Coordinates of C-alpha atoms in Angstrom, one line a residue:
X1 CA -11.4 8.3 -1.2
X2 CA -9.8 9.9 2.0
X3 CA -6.2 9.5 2.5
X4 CA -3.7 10.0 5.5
X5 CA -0.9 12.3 5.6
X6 CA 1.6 9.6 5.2
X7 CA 0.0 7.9 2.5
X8 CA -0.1 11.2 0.9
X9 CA 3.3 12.0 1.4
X10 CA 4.7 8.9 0.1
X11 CA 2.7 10.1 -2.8
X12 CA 4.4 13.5 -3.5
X13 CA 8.2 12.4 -3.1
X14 CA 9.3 12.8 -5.9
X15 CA 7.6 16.2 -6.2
X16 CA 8.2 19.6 -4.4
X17 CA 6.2 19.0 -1.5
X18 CA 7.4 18.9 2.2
X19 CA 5.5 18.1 5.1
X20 CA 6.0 20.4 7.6
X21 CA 3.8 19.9 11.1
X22 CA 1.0 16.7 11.4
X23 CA -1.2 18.6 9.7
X24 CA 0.3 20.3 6.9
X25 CA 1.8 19.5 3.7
X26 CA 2.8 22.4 1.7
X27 CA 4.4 23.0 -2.1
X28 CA 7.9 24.5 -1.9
X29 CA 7.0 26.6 -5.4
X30 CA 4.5 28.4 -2.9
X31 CA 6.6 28.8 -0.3
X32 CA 7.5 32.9 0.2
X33 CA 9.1 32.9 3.2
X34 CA 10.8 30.7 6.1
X35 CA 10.6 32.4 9.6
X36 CA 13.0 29.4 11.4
X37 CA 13.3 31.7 14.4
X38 CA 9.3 31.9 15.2
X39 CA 9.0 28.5 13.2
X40 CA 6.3 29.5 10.3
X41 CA 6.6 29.6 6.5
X42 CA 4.2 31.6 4.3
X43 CA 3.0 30.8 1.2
X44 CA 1.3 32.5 -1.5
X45 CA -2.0 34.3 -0.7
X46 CA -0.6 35.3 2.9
X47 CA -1.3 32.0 4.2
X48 CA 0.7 31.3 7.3
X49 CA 1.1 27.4 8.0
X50 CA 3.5 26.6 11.5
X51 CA 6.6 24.3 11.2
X52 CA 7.2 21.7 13.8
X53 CA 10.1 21.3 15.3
X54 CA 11.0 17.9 14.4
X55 CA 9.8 18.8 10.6
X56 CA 12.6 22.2 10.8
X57 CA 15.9 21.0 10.2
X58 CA 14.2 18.3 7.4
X59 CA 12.4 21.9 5.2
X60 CA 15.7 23.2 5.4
X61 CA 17.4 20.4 4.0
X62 CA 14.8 20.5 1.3
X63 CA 15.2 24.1 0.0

């Protein structure tokens, strides 16, 4: 069953989850590090995953 980002974000709520660019979706108990200045987080693994703009100032509200 495919979903949509939306509908699977609706989905994760109440769970530690944050979308943070159109694409991406990523779980805060991954999350290693917060670069706001070039606007990436990495999580575990080394994988680098880039934070919108509009999705910055709503992951910092979440950690």
């Amino acid at each position: 069953m495919n979903h949509n980002l939306k509908a699977v974000e609706d989905k994760l709520l109440n769970f530690p989850f944050a979308r943070v660019h159109n694409s991406f979706i990523i779980n805060l108990n991954k999350l290693i590090e917060f670069n706001k200045s070039e606007q990436y987080v990495i999580l575990d693994y080394d994988v680098i995953i880039p934070v919108s703009r509009q999705k910055k100032d709503e992951l910092i509200n979440k950690l």
